[in-house]
mmCIF file of C-alpha atoms in Angstrom:
data_model
loop_
_atom_site.group_PDB
_atom_site.id
_atom_site.type_symbol
_atom_site.label_atom_id
_atom_site.label_comp_id
_atom_site.label_asym_id
_atom_site.label_seq_id
_atom_site.Cartn_x
_atom_site.Cartn_y
_atom_site.Cartn_z
ATOM 1 C CA MET A 1183 0.000 0.000 0.000
ATOM 2 C CA SER A 1184 2.803 2.407 0.836
ATOM 3 C CA ILE A 1185 4.333 1.885 -2.613
ATOM 4 C CA THR A 1186 0.947 2.542 -4.224
ATOM 5 C CA ARG A 1187 0.463 5.741 -2.220
ATOM 6 C CA THR A 1188 3.957 6.891 -3.148
ATOM 7 C CA LEU A 1189 3.267 6.307 -6.835
ATOM 8 C CA LEU A 1190 -0.081 8.088 -6.636
ATOM 9 C CA THR A 1191 1.472 11.049 -4.808
ATOM 10 C CA ALA A 1192 4.240 11.300 -7.393
ATOM 11 C CA ALA A 1193 1.715 11.107 -10.240
ATOM 12 C CA ARG A 1194 -0.462 13.841 -8.698
ATOM 13 C CA SER A 1195 2.603 16.033 -8.157
ATOM 14 C CA ARG A 1196 3.665 15.648 -11.790
ATOM 15 C CA GLY A 1197 0.104 16.384 -12.889
ATOM 16 C CA ARG A 1198 -0.025 19.594 -10.831
ATOM 17 C CA ARG A 1199 3.304 20.741 -12.226
ATOM 18 C CA ALA A 1200 2.172 20.037 -15.771
ATOM 19 C CA ALA A 1201 -1.139 21.818 -15.167
ATOM 20 C CA GLY A 1202 0.698 24.796 -13.663
ATOM 21 C CA ARG A 1203 2.940 25.067 -16.709
ATOM 22 C CA LEU A 1204 -0.085 24.944 -19.006
ATOM 23 C CA VAL A 1205 -1.907 27.630 -16.998
ATOM 24 C CA HIS A 1206 1.082 29.989 -17.109
ATOM 25 C CA ARG A 1207 1.698 29.358 -20.802
ATOM 26 C CA GLY A 1208 -1.977 29.978 -21.495
ATOM 27 C CA TRP A 1209 -1.978 33.198 -19.447
ATOM 28 C CA ARG A 1210 1.112 34.474 -21.287
ATOM 29 C CA TRP A 1211 -0.667 33.775 -24.564
ATOM 30 C CA VAL A 1212 -3.760 35.653 -23.328
ATOM 31 C CA GLN A 1213 -1.587 38.607 -22.263
ATOM 32 C CA GLU A 1214 0.151 38.729 -25.633
ATOM 33 C CA VAL A 1215 -3.073 38.502 -27.633
ATOM 34 C CA GLY A 1216 -4.990 40.875 -25.339
ATOM 35 C CA ALA A 1217 -2.371 43.658 -25.315
ATOM 36 C CA VAL A 1218 -3.589 46.755 -27.171
ATOM 37 C CA SER A 1219 -1.507 48.528 -29.830
ATOM 38 C CA ASN A 1220 -2.243 50.340 -33.061
ATOM 39 C CA GLN A 1221 -1.598 47.028 -34.825
ATOM 40 C CA ASN A 1222 -3.987 45.235 -32.475
ATOM 41 C CA PRO A 1223 -6.463 47.830 -31.140
ATOM 42 C CA GLY A 1224 -9.086 45.347 -29.992
ATOM 43 C CA PRO A 1225 -12.357 47.179 -29.202
ATOM 44 C CA TYR A 1226 -10.623 50.532 -28.558
ATOM 45 C CA ARG A 1227 -10.463 53.504 -30.907
ATOM 46 C CA PHE A 1228 -8.074 55.986 -29.333
ATOM 47 C CA GLY A 1229 -7.791 59.502 -30.664
ATOM 48 C CA GLU A 1230 -4.133 58.606 -31.209
ATOM 49 C CA LEU A 1231 -2.142 55.485 -30.375
ATOM 50 C CA GLY A 1232 1.427 55.887 -31.567
ATOM 51 C CA ASP A 1233 3.666 53.341 -33.248
ATOM 52 C CA GLY A 1234 5.415 51.031 -30.820
ATOM 53 C CA SER A 1235 3.054 51.820 -27.913
ATOM 54 C CA LYS A 1236 1.346 49.011 -26.019
ATOM 55 C CA LEU A 1237 -1.257 48.749 -23.271
ATOM 56 C CA ALA A 1238 -0.666 45.573 -21.276
ATOM 57 C CA PHE A 1239 -3.469 43.085 -20.689
ATOM 58 C CA PRO A 1240 -5.542 43.058 -18.567
ATOM 59 C CA LEU A 1241 -6.384 46.736 -18.979
ATOM 60 C CA GLY A 1242 -7.998 48.831 -16.285
ATOM 61 C CA THR A 1243 -11.038 50.962 -17.003
ATOM 62 C CA VAL A 1244 -10.734 52.713 -20.372
ATOM 63 C CA PHE A 1245 -13.588 54.779 -21.746
ATOM 64 C CA ASN A 1246 -14.153 57.645 -24.163
ATOM 65 C CA GLU A 1247 -10.803 56.673 -25.658
ATOM 66 C CA GLN A 1248 -11.514 58.847 -28.690
ATOM 67 C CA SER A 1249 -10.585 61.731 -26.327
ATOM 68 C CA ILE A 1250 -7.322 60.052 -25.259
ATOM 69 C CA SER A 1251 -4.064 60.544 -27.160
ATOM 70 C CA ILE A 1252 -1.029 58.283 -26.577
ATOM 71 C CA GLY A 1253 2.261 59.021 -28.335
ATOM 72 C CA PRO A 1254 4.767 56.522 -29.774
ATOM 73 C CA PHE A 1255 6.814 53.981 -27.785
ATOM 74 C CA CYS A 1256 4.748 54.155 -24.605
ATOM 75 C CA ILE A 1257 4.407 51.281 -22.150
ATOM 76 C CA ILE A 1258 1.120 51.232 -20.241
ATOM 77 C CA GLY A 1259 1.206 48.641 -17.451
ATOM 78 C CA GLU A 1260 -1.455 46.155 -16.418
ATOM 79 C CA ARG A 1261 -4.734 47.369 -14.913
ATOM 80 C CA VAL A 1262 -4.067 51.037 -15.724
ATOM 81 C CA THR A 1263 -7.222 53.154 -15.824
ATOM 82 C CA ILE A 1264 -7.309 55.917 -18.453
ATOM 83 C CA SER A 1265 -10.660 57.675 -18.688
ATOM 84 C CA ALA A 1266 -12.058 60.890 -20.114
ATOM 85 C CA GLY A 1267 -15.264 62.472 -18.887
ATOM 86 C CA PHE A 1268 -17.826 61.321 -16.332
ATOM 87 C CA LEU A 1269 -19.326 58.357 -18.155
ATOM 88 C CA PRO A 1270 -18.707 56.164 -21.214
ATOM 89 C CA GLY A 1271 -20.246 57.248 -24.481
ATOM 90 C CA LEU A 1272 -19.779 61.017 -24.105
ATOM 91 C CA ASP A 1273 -18.929 63.307 -27.023
ATOM 92 C CA LEU A 1274 -16.175 65.459 -25.528
ATOM 93 C CA GLY A 1275 -15.281 67.410 -28.651
ATOM 94 C CA PRO A 1276 -12.382 67.198 -31.097
ATOM 95 C CA GLU A 1277 -9.533 67.958 -28.682
ATOM 96 C CA PRO A 1278 -8.062 65.218 -26.465
ATOM 97 C CA ILE A 1279 -8.801 65.353 -22.748
ATOM 98 C CA VAL A 1280 -5.885 63.101 -21.763
ATOM 99 C CA ARG A 1281 -2.641 63.500 -23.711
ATOM 100 C CA ILE A 1282 0.311 61.181 -23.075
ATOM 101 C CA GLY A 1283 3.544 62.077 -24.863
ATOM 102 C CA GLY A 1284 5.992 59.754 -26.554
ATOM 103 C CA GLY A 1285 8.185 57.340 -24.620
ATOM 104 C CA CYS A 1286 6.055 57.422 -21.451
ATOM 105 C CA VAL A 1287 5.844 54.517 -19.014
ATOM 106 C CA ILE A 1288 2.757 54.251 -16.785
ATOM 107 C CA GLY A 1289 3.147 51.798 -13.902
ATOM 108 C CA ARG A 1290 0.630 49.051 -13.275
ATOM 109 C CA GLY A 1291 -2.499 49.910 -11.348
ATOM 110 C CA SER A 1292 -2.193 53.642 -12.003
ATOM 111 C CA HIS A 1293 -5.160 55.917 -12.770
ATOM 112 C CA LEU A 1294 -5.339 58.867 -15.172
ATOM 113 C CA VAL A 1295 -8.805 60.359 -14.771
ATOM 114 C CA GLY A 1296 -9.364 63.396 -16.983
ATOM 115 C CA HIS A 1297 -12.325 65.712 -17.404
ATOM 116 C CA GLN A 1298 -10.781 68.922 -18.758
ATOM 117 C CA SER A 1299 -7.085 68.452 -19.533
ATOM 118 C CA ILE A 1300 -4.290 66.141 -18.388
ATOM 119 C CA VAL A 1301 -1.036 66.474 -20.349
ATOM 120 C CA LEU A 1302 2.041 64.296 -19.846
ATOM 121 C CA GLY A 1303 5.138 65.416 -21.747
ATOM 122 C CA ASP A 1304 7.518 63.028 -23.474
ATOM 123 C CA ASN A 1305 9.349 60.417 -21.397
ATOM 124 C CA VAL A 1306 7.298 60.807 -18.227
ATOM 125 C CA TRP A 1307 7.625 57.609 -16.183
ATOM 126 C CA THR A 1308 5.538 56.585 -13.206
ATOM 127 C CA GLY A 1309 5.762 53.864 -10.606
ATOM 128 C CA PRO A 1310 2.772 51.634 -9.809
ATOM 129 C CA GLY A 1311 -0.384 52.944 -8.202
ATOM 130 C CA VAL A 1312 -0.041 56.600 -9.235
ATOM 131 C CA TYR A 1313 -3.237 58.681 -9.341
ATOM 132 C CA ILE A 1314 -3.510 61.716 -11.629
ATOM 133 C CA THR A 1315 -6.730 63.720 -11.920
ATOM 134 C CA ASP A 1316 -7.850 67.166 -12.998
ATOM 135 C CA GLN A 1317 -11.090 67.085 -11.001
ATOM 136 C CA ALA A 1318 -11.787 67.645 -7.289
ATOM 137 C CA HIS A 1319 -14.962 67.204 -5.274
ATOM 138 C CA GLU A 1320 -16.771 70.327 -4.125
ATOM 139 C CA TYR A 1321 -17.930 70.596 -0.511
ATOM 140 C CA ARG A 1322 -18.941 74.209 0.138
ATOM 141 C CA ASP A 1323 -22.669 73.441 0.192
ATOM 142 C CA THR A 1324 -23.117 72.074 3.699
ATOM 143 C CA GLU A 1325 -26.622 70.761 3.002
ATOM 144 C CA LEU A 1326 -25.858 68.708 -0.114
ATOM 145 C CA PRO A 1327 -23.918 65.422 0.002
ATOM 146 C CA ILE A 1328 -20.381 65.992 -1.296
ATOM 147 C CA GLY A 1329 -20.753 63.309 -3.938
ATOM 148 C CA LYS A 1330 -23.757 65.174 -5.412
ATOM 149 C CA GLN A 1331 -22.120 68.621 -5.599
ATOM 150 C CA TRP A 1332 -20.874 69.763 -8.986
ATOM 151 C CA PRO A 1333 -17.086 69.137 -9.046
ATOM 152 C CA ARG A 1334 -14.450 71.632 -10.168
ATOM 153 C CA ASN A 1335 -11.820 71.056 -12.829
ATOM 154 C CA GLU A 1336 -8.297 72.446 -13.168
ATOM 155 C CA PRO A 1337 -5.862 71.351 -15.907
ATOM 156 C CA VAL A 1338 -2.862 69.204 -14.960
ATOM 157 C CA GLU A 1339 0.479 69.241 -16.746
ATOM 158 C CA ILE A 1340 3.561 67.089 -16.111
ATOM 159 C CA GLY A 1341 6.739 68.197 -17.873
ATOM 160 C CA ALA A 1342 8.892 66.018 -20.092
ATOM 161 C CA GLY A 1343 11.352 63.668 -18.450
ATOM 162 C CA SER A 1344 9.735 63.652 -15.013
ATOM 163 C CA TRP A 1345 9.515 60.645 -12.704
ATOM 164 C CA ILE A 1346 6.431 60.088 -10.536
ATOM 165 C CA GLY A 1347 7.063 57.674 -7.656
ATOM 166 C CA THR A 1348 4.874 54.820 -6.464
ATOM 167 C CA GLY A 1349 1.596 55.855 -4.877
ATOM 168 C CA ALA A 1350 1.935 59.560 -5.670
ATOM 169 C CA VAL A 1351 -1.234 61.630 -6.124
ATOM 170 C CA ILE A 1352 -1.257 64.501 -8.619
ATOM 171 C CA LEU A 1353 -4.120 66.863 -7.791
ATOM 172 C CA PRO A 1354 -6.105 69.237 -10.038
ATOM 173 C CA GLY A 1355 -4.186 72.353 -11.025
ATOM 174 C CA ALA A 1356 -0.743 70.765 -10.577
ATOM 175 C CA ARG A 1357 1.828 72.035 -13.060
ATOM 176 C CA ILE A 1358 4.989 69.972 -12.730
ATOM 177 C CA GLY A 1359 8.094 71.141 -14.571
ATOM 178 C CA ARG A 1360 10.628 69.218 -16.647
ATOM 179 C CA ASN A 1361 12.808 66.464 -15.147
ATOM 180 C CA VAL A 1362 11.092 66.617 -11.758
ATOM 181 C CA VAL A 1363 11.247 63.754 -9.266
ATOM 182 C CA VAL A 1364 8.047 63.229 -7.287
ATOM 183 C CA ALA A 1365 8.759 61.007 -4.294
ATOM 184 C CA ALA A 1366 6.672 57.951 -3.482
ATOM 185 C CA ASN A 1367 3.323 58.732 -1.809
ATOM 186 C CA ALA A 1368 3.723 62.495 -2.361
ATOM 187 C CA VAL A 1369 0.563 64.569 -2.845
ATOM 188 C CA VAL A 1370 1.264 67.289 -5.399
ATOM 189 C CA ARG A 1371 -0.611 70.500 -6.094
ATOM 190 C CA GLY A 1372 0.387 73.885 -7.544
ATOM 191 C CA GLU A 1373 3.519 74.837 -9.476
ATOM 192 C CA ILE A 1374 6.668 72.679 -9.284
ATOM 193 C CA PRO A 1375 9.771 74.163 -10.978
ATOM 194 C CA ASP A 1376 11.972 72.324 -13.467
ATOM 195 C CA HIS A 1377 14.776 70.119 -12.123
ATOM 196 C CA SER A 1378 13.523 69.694 -8.592
ATOM 197 C CA VAL A 1379 12.668 66.910 -6.156
ATOM 198 C CA VAL A 1380 9.410 67.067 -4.195
ATOM 199 C CA ALA A 1381 8.228 64.911 -1.306
ATOM 200 C CA GLY A 1382 5.548 64.834 1.360
ATOM 201 C CA ALA A 1383 1.829 65.488 1.689
ATOM 202 C CA PRO A 1384 1.365 68.189 0.649
ATOM 203 C CA ALA A 1385 4.526 67.919 -1.442
ATOM 204 C CA LYS A 1386 7.320 70.455 -0.928
ATOM 205 C CA VAL A 1387 10.545 71.017 -2.845
ATOM 206 C CA VAL A 1388 13.349 69.217 -0.982
ATOM 207 C CA ARG A 1389 16.101 69.565 -3.605
ATOM 208 C CA SER A 1390 16.525 71.765 -6.685
ATOM 209 C CA TRP A 1391 19.051 72.516 -9.400
ATOM 210 C CA THR A 1392 20.255 75.771 -10.932
ATOM 211 C CA GLU A 1393 22.976 76.376 -13.473
ATOM 212 C CA ASP A 1394 24.902 78.592 -11.042
ATOM 213 C CA GLU A 1395 24.718 76.440 -7.896
ATOM 214 C CA GLY A 1396 24.030 72.917 -9.183
ATOM 215 C CA TRP A 1397 22.006 70.681 -6.885
ATOM 216 C CA GLN A 1398 21.079 72.142 -3.523
ATOM 217 C CA PRO A 1399 21.322 70.493 -1.055
ATOM 218 C CA PRO A 1400 24.229 68.693 -2.753
ATOM 219 C CA ILE A 1401 23.767 65.061 -3.755
ATOM 220 C CA ARG A 1402 25.881 62.941 -1.405
ATOM 221 C CA TYR A 1403 26.191 59.690 -3.324
ATOM 222 C CA ASP A 1404 28.270 58.821 -6.370
ATOM 223 C CA ALA A 1405 26.744 59.168 -9.804
ATOM 224 C CA PRO A 1406 26.024 55.932 -11.714
ATOM 225 C CA ARG A 1407 28.879 54.742 -13.876
ATOM 226 C CA PRO A 1408 28.376 55.862 -17.481
ATOM 227 C CA LEU A 1409 28.168 53.420 -20.340
ATOM 228 C CA PRO A 1410 31.564 52.398 -21.738
ATOM 229 C CA GLU A 1411 32.687 54.426 -24.724
ATOM 230 C CA GLY A 1412 31.860 52.963 -28.088
ATOM 231 C CA VAL A 1413 28.687 51.124 -27.061
ATOM 232 C CA THR A 1414 26.242 51.332 -29.960
ATOM 233 C CA ALA A 1415 22.501 51.770 -29.781
ATOM 234 C CA GLU A 1416 22.106 48.254 -31.210
ATOM 235 C CA GLN A 1417 24.278 46.775 -28.458
ATOM 236 C CA LEU A 1418 22.321 48.662 -25.802
ATOM 237 C CA ARG A 1419 19.007 47.437 -27.190
ATOM 238 C CA ALA A 1420 20.329 43.881 -27.198
ATOM 239 C CA LEU A 1421 21.518 44.292 -23.600
ATOM 240 C CA VAL A 1422 18.170 45.472 -22.206
ATOM 241 C CA GLY A 1423 16.043 43.404 -24.577
ATOM 242 C CA TRP A 1424 14.010 46.291 -25.980
ATOM 243 C CA ASP A 1425 13.005 46.492 -29.607
ATOM 244 C CA LEU A 1426 12.654 50.205 -30.329
ATOM 245 C CA HIS A 1427 12.178 49.910 -34.060
ATOM 246 C CA LEU A 1428 8.978 51.141 -35.594
ATOM 247 C CA PRO A 1429 6.691 48.356 -36.863
ATOM 248 C CA GLY A 1430 7.860 47.284 -40.297
ATOM 249 C CA GLU A 1431 11.412 48.584 -39.850
ATOM 250 C CA GLN A 1432 14.384 46.238 -39.866
#
């Protein structure tokens, strides 16, 4: 009996391993087929979806995508919500409500919720779970439930090259400059100058750069080692495994 049980246990274990491999292979196939690009748009008709851009599957909530513009070579992570307007099916006019520049990376589980104007410049990268919105709830009427009061909108702009850390919240009216670092879990409102680091809730500038003084306070750790001289773009692409060619190019 013990030999029989051992054989049955071994057979079940092999079966579970085989089933696990099949499940993961099947899920990878679903992710590949379900990813959205301009070559494979699925049910979505974005105002613009640039060459080389991809929205990973499964997507978050996406509606009124005709008012959403995504530039080339963007990576939109899994379960990212990108929405325009209050409800699906709205005609929001010819201009995009949410504009994402080229080369942007939006971390998984993030939310871009636009009603008037959200603009991300080129090469804006975010960590996971970032929330960006141009609309705030109104609460001044003390008799009416807050959720039923007409909200207020203020445009949001994030400058090219900026990095938005995990869990950050970008509030209506925020205007973030170029190459700004927003620390994890920061809550940002108002004007943020170029080349600065902000942290906290509400976020405050904790480090900034000027041509005359450099970084203040000074950065106290060594800079990353640069790439060796003579490294070609092709070698770099092979190293990191990215294919940055436009579809159809060799």
